[in-house]
C-alpha positions as a printed NumPy array, in Angstrom:
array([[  6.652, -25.018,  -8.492],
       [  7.787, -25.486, -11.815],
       [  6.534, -24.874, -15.631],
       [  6.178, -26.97 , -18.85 ],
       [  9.339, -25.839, -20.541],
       [ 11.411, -26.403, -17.132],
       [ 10.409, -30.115, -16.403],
       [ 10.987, -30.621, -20.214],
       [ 14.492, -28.785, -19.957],
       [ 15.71 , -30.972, -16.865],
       [ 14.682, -33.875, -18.978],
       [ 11.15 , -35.31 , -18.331],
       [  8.806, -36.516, -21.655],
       [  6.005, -35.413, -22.233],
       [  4.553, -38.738, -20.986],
       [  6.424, -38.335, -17.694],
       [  4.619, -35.171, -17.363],
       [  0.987, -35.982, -18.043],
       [  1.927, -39.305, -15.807],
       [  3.   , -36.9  , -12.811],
       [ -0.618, -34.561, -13.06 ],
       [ -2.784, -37.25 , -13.836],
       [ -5.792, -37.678, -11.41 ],
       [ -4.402, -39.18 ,  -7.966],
       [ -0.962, -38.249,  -8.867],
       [  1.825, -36.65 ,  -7.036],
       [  1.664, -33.777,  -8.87 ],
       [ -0.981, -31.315,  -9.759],
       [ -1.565, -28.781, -12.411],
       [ -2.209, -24.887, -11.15 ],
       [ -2.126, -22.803, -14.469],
       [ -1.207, -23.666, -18.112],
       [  1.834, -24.648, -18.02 ],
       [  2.486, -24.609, -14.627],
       [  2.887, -27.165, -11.966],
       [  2.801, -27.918,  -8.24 ],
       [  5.404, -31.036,  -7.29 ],
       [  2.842, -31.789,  -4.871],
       [ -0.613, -32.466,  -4.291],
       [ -1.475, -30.663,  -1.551],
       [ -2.81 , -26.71 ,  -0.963],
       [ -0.694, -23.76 ,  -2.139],
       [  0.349, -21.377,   0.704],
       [  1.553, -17.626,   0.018],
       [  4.898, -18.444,  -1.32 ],
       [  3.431, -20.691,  -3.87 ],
       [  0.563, -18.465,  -4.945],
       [  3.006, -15.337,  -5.69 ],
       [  5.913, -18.041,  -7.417],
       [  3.06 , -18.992,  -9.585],
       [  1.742, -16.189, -10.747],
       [  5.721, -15.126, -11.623],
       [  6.009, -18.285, -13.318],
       [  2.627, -18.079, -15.257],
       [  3.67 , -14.448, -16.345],
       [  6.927, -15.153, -17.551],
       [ 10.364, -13.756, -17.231],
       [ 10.992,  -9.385, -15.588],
       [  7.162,  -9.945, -14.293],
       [  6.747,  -8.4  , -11.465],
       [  3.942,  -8.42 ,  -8.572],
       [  2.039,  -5.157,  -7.65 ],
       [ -1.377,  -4.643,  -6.329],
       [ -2.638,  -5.436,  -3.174],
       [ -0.666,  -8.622,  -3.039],
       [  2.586,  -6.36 ,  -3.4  ],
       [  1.334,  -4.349,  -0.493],
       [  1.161,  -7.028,   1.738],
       [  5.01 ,  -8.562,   0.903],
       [  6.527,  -5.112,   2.165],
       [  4.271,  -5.176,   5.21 ],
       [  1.831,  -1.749,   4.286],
       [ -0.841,  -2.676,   6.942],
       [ -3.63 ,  -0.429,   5.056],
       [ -3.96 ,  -1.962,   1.931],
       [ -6.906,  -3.397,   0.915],
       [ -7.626,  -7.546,   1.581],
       [ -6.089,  -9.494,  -0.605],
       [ -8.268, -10.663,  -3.592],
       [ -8.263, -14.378,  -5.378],
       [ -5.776, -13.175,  -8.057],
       [ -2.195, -11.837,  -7.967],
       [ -1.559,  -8.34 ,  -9.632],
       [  1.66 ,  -9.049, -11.869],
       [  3.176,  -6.418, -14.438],
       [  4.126,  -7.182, -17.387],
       [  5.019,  -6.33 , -21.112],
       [  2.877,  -4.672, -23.228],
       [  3.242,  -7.536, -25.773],
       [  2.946, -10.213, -23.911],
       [  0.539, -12.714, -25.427],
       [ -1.011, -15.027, -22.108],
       [ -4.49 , -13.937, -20.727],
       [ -5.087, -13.125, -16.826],
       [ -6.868, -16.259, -14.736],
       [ -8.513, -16.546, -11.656],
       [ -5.355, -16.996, -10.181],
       [ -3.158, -14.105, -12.027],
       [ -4.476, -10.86 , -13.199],
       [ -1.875,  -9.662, -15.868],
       [ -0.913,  -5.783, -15.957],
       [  0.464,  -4.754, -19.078],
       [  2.598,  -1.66 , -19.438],
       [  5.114,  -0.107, -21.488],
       [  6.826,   1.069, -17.918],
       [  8.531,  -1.663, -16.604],
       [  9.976,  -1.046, -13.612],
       [ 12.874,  -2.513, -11.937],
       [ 12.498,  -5.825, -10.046],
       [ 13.184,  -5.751,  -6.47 ],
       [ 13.83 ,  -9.138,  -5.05 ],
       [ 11.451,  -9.972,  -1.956],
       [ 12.468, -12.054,   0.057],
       [ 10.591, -14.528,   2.729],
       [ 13.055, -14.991,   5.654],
       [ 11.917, -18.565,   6.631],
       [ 12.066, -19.457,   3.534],
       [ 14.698, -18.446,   2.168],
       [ 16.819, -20.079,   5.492],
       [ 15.311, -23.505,   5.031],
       [ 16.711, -23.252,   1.841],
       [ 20.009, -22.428,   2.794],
       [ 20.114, -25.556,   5.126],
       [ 18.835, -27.708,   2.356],
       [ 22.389, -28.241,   0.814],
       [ 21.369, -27.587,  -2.981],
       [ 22.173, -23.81 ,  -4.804],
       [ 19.959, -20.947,  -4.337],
       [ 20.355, -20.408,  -7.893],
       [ 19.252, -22.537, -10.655],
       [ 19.149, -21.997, -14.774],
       [ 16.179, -23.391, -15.816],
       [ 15.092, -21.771, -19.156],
       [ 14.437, -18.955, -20.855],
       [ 10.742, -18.554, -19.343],
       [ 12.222, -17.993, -15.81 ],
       [ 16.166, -17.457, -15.723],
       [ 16.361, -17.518, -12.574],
       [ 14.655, -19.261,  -9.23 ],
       [ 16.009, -18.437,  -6.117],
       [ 13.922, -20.332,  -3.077],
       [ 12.107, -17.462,  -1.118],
       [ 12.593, -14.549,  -3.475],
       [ 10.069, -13.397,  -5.682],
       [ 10.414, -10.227,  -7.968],
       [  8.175,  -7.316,  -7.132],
       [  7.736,  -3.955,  -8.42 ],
       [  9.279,  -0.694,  -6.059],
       [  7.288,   0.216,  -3.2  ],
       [  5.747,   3.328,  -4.412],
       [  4.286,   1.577,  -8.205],
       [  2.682,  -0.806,  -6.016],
       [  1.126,   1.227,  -4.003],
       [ -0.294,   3.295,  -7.022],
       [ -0.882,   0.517,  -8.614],
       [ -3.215,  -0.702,  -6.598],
       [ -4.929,   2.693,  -6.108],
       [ -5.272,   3.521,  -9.433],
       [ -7.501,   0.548,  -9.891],
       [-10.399,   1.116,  -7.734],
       [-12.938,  -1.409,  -9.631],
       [-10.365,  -4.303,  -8.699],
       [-10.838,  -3.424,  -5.091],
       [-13.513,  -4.036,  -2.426],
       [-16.579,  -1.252,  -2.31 ],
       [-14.779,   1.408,   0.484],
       [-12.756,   1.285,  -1.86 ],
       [-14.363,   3.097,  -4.891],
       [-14.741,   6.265,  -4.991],
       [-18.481,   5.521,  -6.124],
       [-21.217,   2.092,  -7.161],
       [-20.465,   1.17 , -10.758],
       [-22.781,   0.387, -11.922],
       [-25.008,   2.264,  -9.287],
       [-26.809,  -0.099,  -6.913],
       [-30.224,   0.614,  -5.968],
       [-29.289,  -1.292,  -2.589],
       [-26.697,   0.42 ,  -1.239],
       [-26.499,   2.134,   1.766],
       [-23.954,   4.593,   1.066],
       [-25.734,   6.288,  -2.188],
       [-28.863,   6.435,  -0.354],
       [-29.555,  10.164,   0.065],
       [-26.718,  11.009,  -2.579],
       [-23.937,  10.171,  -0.643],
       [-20.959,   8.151,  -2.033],
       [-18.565,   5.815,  -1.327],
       [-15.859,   8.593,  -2.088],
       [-14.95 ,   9.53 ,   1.537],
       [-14.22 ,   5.789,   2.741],
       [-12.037,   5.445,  -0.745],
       [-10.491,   8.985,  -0.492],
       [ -9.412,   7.395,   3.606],
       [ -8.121,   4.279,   2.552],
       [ -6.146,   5.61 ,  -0.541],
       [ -4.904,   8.791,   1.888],
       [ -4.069,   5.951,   4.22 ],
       [ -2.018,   3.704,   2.246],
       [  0.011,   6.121,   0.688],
       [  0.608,   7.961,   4.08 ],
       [  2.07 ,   4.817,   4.883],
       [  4.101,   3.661,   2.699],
       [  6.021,   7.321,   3.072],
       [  5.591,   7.123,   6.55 ],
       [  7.377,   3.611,   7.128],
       [ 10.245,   4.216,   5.09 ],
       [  9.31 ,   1.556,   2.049],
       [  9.526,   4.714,  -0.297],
       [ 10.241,   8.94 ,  -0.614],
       [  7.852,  11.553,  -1.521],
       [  9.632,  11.724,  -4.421],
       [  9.023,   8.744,  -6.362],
       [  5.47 ,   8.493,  -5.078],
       [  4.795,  12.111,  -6.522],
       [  6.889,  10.43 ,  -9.688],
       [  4.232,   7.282, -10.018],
       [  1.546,   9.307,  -9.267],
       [  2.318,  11.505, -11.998],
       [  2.999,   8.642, -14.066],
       [ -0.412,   7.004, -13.391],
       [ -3.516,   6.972, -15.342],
       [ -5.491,   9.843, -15.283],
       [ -8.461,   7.725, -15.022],
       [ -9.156,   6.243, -11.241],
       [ -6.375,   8.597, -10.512],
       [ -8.285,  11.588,  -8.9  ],
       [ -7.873,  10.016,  -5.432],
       [ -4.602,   9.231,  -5.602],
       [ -3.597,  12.736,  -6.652],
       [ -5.643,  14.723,  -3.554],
       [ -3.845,  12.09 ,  -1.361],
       [ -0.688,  13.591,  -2.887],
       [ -1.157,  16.431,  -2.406],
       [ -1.725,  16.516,   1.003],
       [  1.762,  14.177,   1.537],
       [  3.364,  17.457,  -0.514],
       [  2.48 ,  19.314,   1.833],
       [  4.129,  17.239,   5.205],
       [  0.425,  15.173,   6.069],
       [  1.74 ,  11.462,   7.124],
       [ -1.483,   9.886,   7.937],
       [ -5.329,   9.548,   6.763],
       [ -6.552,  11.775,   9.745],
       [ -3.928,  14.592,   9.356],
       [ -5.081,  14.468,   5.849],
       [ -8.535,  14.946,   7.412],
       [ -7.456,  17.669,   9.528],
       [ -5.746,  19.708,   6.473],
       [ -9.364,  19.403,   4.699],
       [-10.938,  21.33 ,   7.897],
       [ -8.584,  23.873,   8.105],
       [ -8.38 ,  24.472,   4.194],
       [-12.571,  25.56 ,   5.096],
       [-11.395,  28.199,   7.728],
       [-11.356,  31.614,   7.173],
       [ -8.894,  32.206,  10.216],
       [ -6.259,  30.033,   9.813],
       [ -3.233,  29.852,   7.93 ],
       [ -1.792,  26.433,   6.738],
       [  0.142,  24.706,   9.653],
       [  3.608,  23.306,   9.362],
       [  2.617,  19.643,   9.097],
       [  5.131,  16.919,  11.052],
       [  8.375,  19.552,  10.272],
       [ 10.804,  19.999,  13.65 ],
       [  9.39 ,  22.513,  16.523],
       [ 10.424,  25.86 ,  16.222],
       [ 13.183,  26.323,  18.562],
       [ 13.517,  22.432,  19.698],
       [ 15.297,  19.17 ,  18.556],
       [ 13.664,  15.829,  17.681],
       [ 10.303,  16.973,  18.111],
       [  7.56 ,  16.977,  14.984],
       [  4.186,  18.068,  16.222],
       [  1.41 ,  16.62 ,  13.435],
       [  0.18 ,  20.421,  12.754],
       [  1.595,  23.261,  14.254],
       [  1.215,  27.018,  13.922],
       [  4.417,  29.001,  15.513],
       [  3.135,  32.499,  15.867],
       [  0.318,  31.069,  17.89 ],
       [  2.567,  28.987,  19.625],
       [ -0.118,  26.61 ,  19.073],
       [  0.165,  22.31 ,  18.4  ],
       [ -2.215,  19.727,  17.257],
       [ -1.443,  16.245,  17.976],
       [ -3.905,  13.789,  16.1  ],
       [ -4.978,  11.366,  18.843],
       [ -4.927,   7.845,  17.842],
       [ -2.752,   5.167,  18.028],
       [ -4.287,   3.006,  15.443],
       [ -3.223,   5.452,  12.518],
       [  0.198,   6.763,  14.333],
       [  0.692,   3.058,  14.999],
       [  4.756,   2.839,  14.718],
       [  5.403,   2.697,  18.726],
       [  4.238,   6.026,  19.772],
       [  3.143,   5.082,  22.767],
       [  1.179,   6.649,  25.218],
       [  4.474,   7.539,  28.104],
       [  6.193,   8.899,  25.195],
       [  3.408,  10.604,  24.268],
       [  3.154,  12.354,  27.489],
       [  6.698,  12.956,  27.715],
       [  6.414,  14.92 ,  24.573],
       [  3.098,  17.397,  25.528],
       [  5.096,  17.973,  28.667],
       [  8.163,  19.174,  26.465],
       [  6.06 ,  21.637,  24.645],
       [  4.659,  23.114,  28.206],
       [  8.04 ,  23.906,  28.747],
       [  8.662,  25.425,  25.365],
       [  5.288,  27.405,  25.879],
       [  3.386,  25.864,  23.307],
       [ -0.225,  24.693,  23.889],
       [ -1.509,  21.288,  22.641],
       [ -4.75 ,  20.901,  21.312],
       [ -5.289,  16.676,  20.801],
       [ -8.307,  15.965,  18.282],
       [ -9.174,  12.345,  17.536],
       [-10.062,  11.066,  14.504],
       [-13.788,   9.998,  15.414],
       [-14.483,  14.206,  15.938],
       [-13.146,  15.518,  12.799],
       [-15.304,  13.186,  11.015],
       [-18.44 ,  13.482,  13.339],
       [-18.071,  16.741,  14.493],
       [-15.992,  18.977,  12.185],
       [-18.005,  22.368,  13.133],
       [-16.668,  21.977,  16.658],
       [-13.177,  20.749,  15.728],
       [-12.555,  23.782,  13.396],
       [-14.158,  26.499,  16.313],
       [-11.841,  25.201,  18.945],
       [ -8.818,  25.244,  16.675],
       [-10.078,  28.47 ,  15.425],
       [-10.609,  30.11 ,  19.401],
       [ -7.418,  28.447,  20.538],
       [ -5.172,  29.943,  17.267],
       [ -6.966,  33.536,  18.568],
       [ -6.102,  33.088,  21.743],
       [ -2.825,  32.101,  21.289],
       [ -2.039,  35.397,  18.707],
       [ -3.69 ,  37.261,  21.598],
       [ -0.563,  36.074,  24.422]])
């Protein structure tokens, strides 16, 4: 990949240029100004290094497309065009290709890296390195720049009429034909999940602290914001996944029960951290489902742990997922009887 001013700066004419992208030729245009050195498709790599290229020097990628280079497994699909941040005065229009983010909050580059990339390179003989021009200072094979974790994750939240339908908190403009506002209901509970979700996750896995999540999220638009501040705070208060967030909502309606401690160490025990727990009950909740606990909690350890807490004399009560959205009435009585019960020992 390379742009206009760089194959002018390593010495091509004009003429060499428009010989290279003609029709049938080896090269082939992509966006104004920048070029493919080949003729065939563009994989990942090549999308993301052109949109950096297109953008111009400290852009950064966020969105959805950010969310996928650190691995966040809930973010929404990716979409035709690459989210990339950039100046507030920056001139260039967004394409199909490259949707351009302007902000006066820059953030800090942090250089990506693709692994199998990057070592082909390194076998290849030449420098990683390479001073173009002042467009793009710097090209290292297999490296793109990308905004910190937690902007990209509220970056792409923030935006809900970039994403897919589940999720928008609502139809805008309403559709007539949609399922979910039939009957007044609203697209907001799939959105509220999948926001809950990804930021759950990106806490959960390490890629960034509550801290500067709570920091972006305060930062953030207040518009197409609401969801992403509920979802924080629920993480606040110790939720680490879209269903515990769930959970918290049910027993926020009870009239009998306090707030839990939410994934903090067991009372009297090392390396254990029940998903809800409520100690003068003796009483634990364990979220059931692999799919959103899915970091290798698997299902010996899981038994290894319940049988831990029988022989600490606490009680487990597992809910799944699937009840405390289809049956919330009967997930709140038995967490309800079985906090009573357990004040009762």
């Amino acid at each position: 990949m390379i742009t206009r001013s760089q194959a002018l700066a390593a010495g091509m004419t004009l003429d060499m240029l428009r010989h290279a992208i003609r029709s049938g030729g080896p090269w082939q245009r992509v966006l104004p100004g920048v070029y493919a050195t080949f003729s065939g498709p563009l994989n990942t790599l090549h999308r993301l290094r052109v949109a950096v290229l297109y953008a111009g020097d400290e852009a950064v990628v966020t969105g959805p497309w950010g969310c996928d280079m650190i691995g966040l497994r809930y973010g929404p699909p990716l979409g035709d065009a690459v989210d990339v941040l950039v100046g507030h005065g920056r001139g260039r229009g967004s394409t199909a290709r490259v949707r351009l983010v302007r902000t006066r909050r820059m953030p800090d580059a942090r250089r990506w890296v693709d692994e199998e990339r990057l070592e082909d390179a390194r076998g290849s003989g030449p420098p990683l390195d390479v001073t173009l021009d002042p467009l793009a200072p710097s090209a290292s094979p297999g490296v793109i720049p990308m905004a910190p974790a937690a902007r990209v994750v509220i970056d792409t939240v923030v935006r809900p009429d970039r994403l897919p339908m589940d999720w928008r908190p609502a139809c805008s403009p309403r559709r007539t034909d949609c399922p979910d506002c039939r009957g007044g209901r609203l697209h907001r509970a799939s959105a509220l999940r999948n926001v809950r979700a990804l930021m759950c996750e990106v806490v959960q896995r390490r890629r960034a602290s509550v801290a500067d999540l709570r920091a972006e999220v305060a930062a953030a638009p207040r518009r197409g914001g609401a969801l992403a501040r509920l979802a924080m705070r629920d993480i606040d208060a110790g939720c680490r996944s879209a269903p515990e967030c769930e959970l918290r909502d049910l027993v926020r309606r009870s009239r009998v029960l306090p707030e839990p401690r939410w994934n903090r160490v067991l009372p009297g025990s090392r390396g254990i951290h029940p998903d809800a727990c409520w100690p003068r009950a003796r009483l634990v909740v364990e979220v059931d489902s692999r799919s959103w606990h899915g970091f290798g909690d698997a299902p010996r350890r899981t038994e290894e742990r319940r049988a831990r807490y029988a022989a600490l004399g606490w009680r487990v009560l597992p809910v799944s997922p699937a009840r405390i959205r289809a049956d919330p009435d009967a997930v709140l009585a038995e967490l309800e009887a079985a906090y009573l019960a357990g004040l009762g020992r």
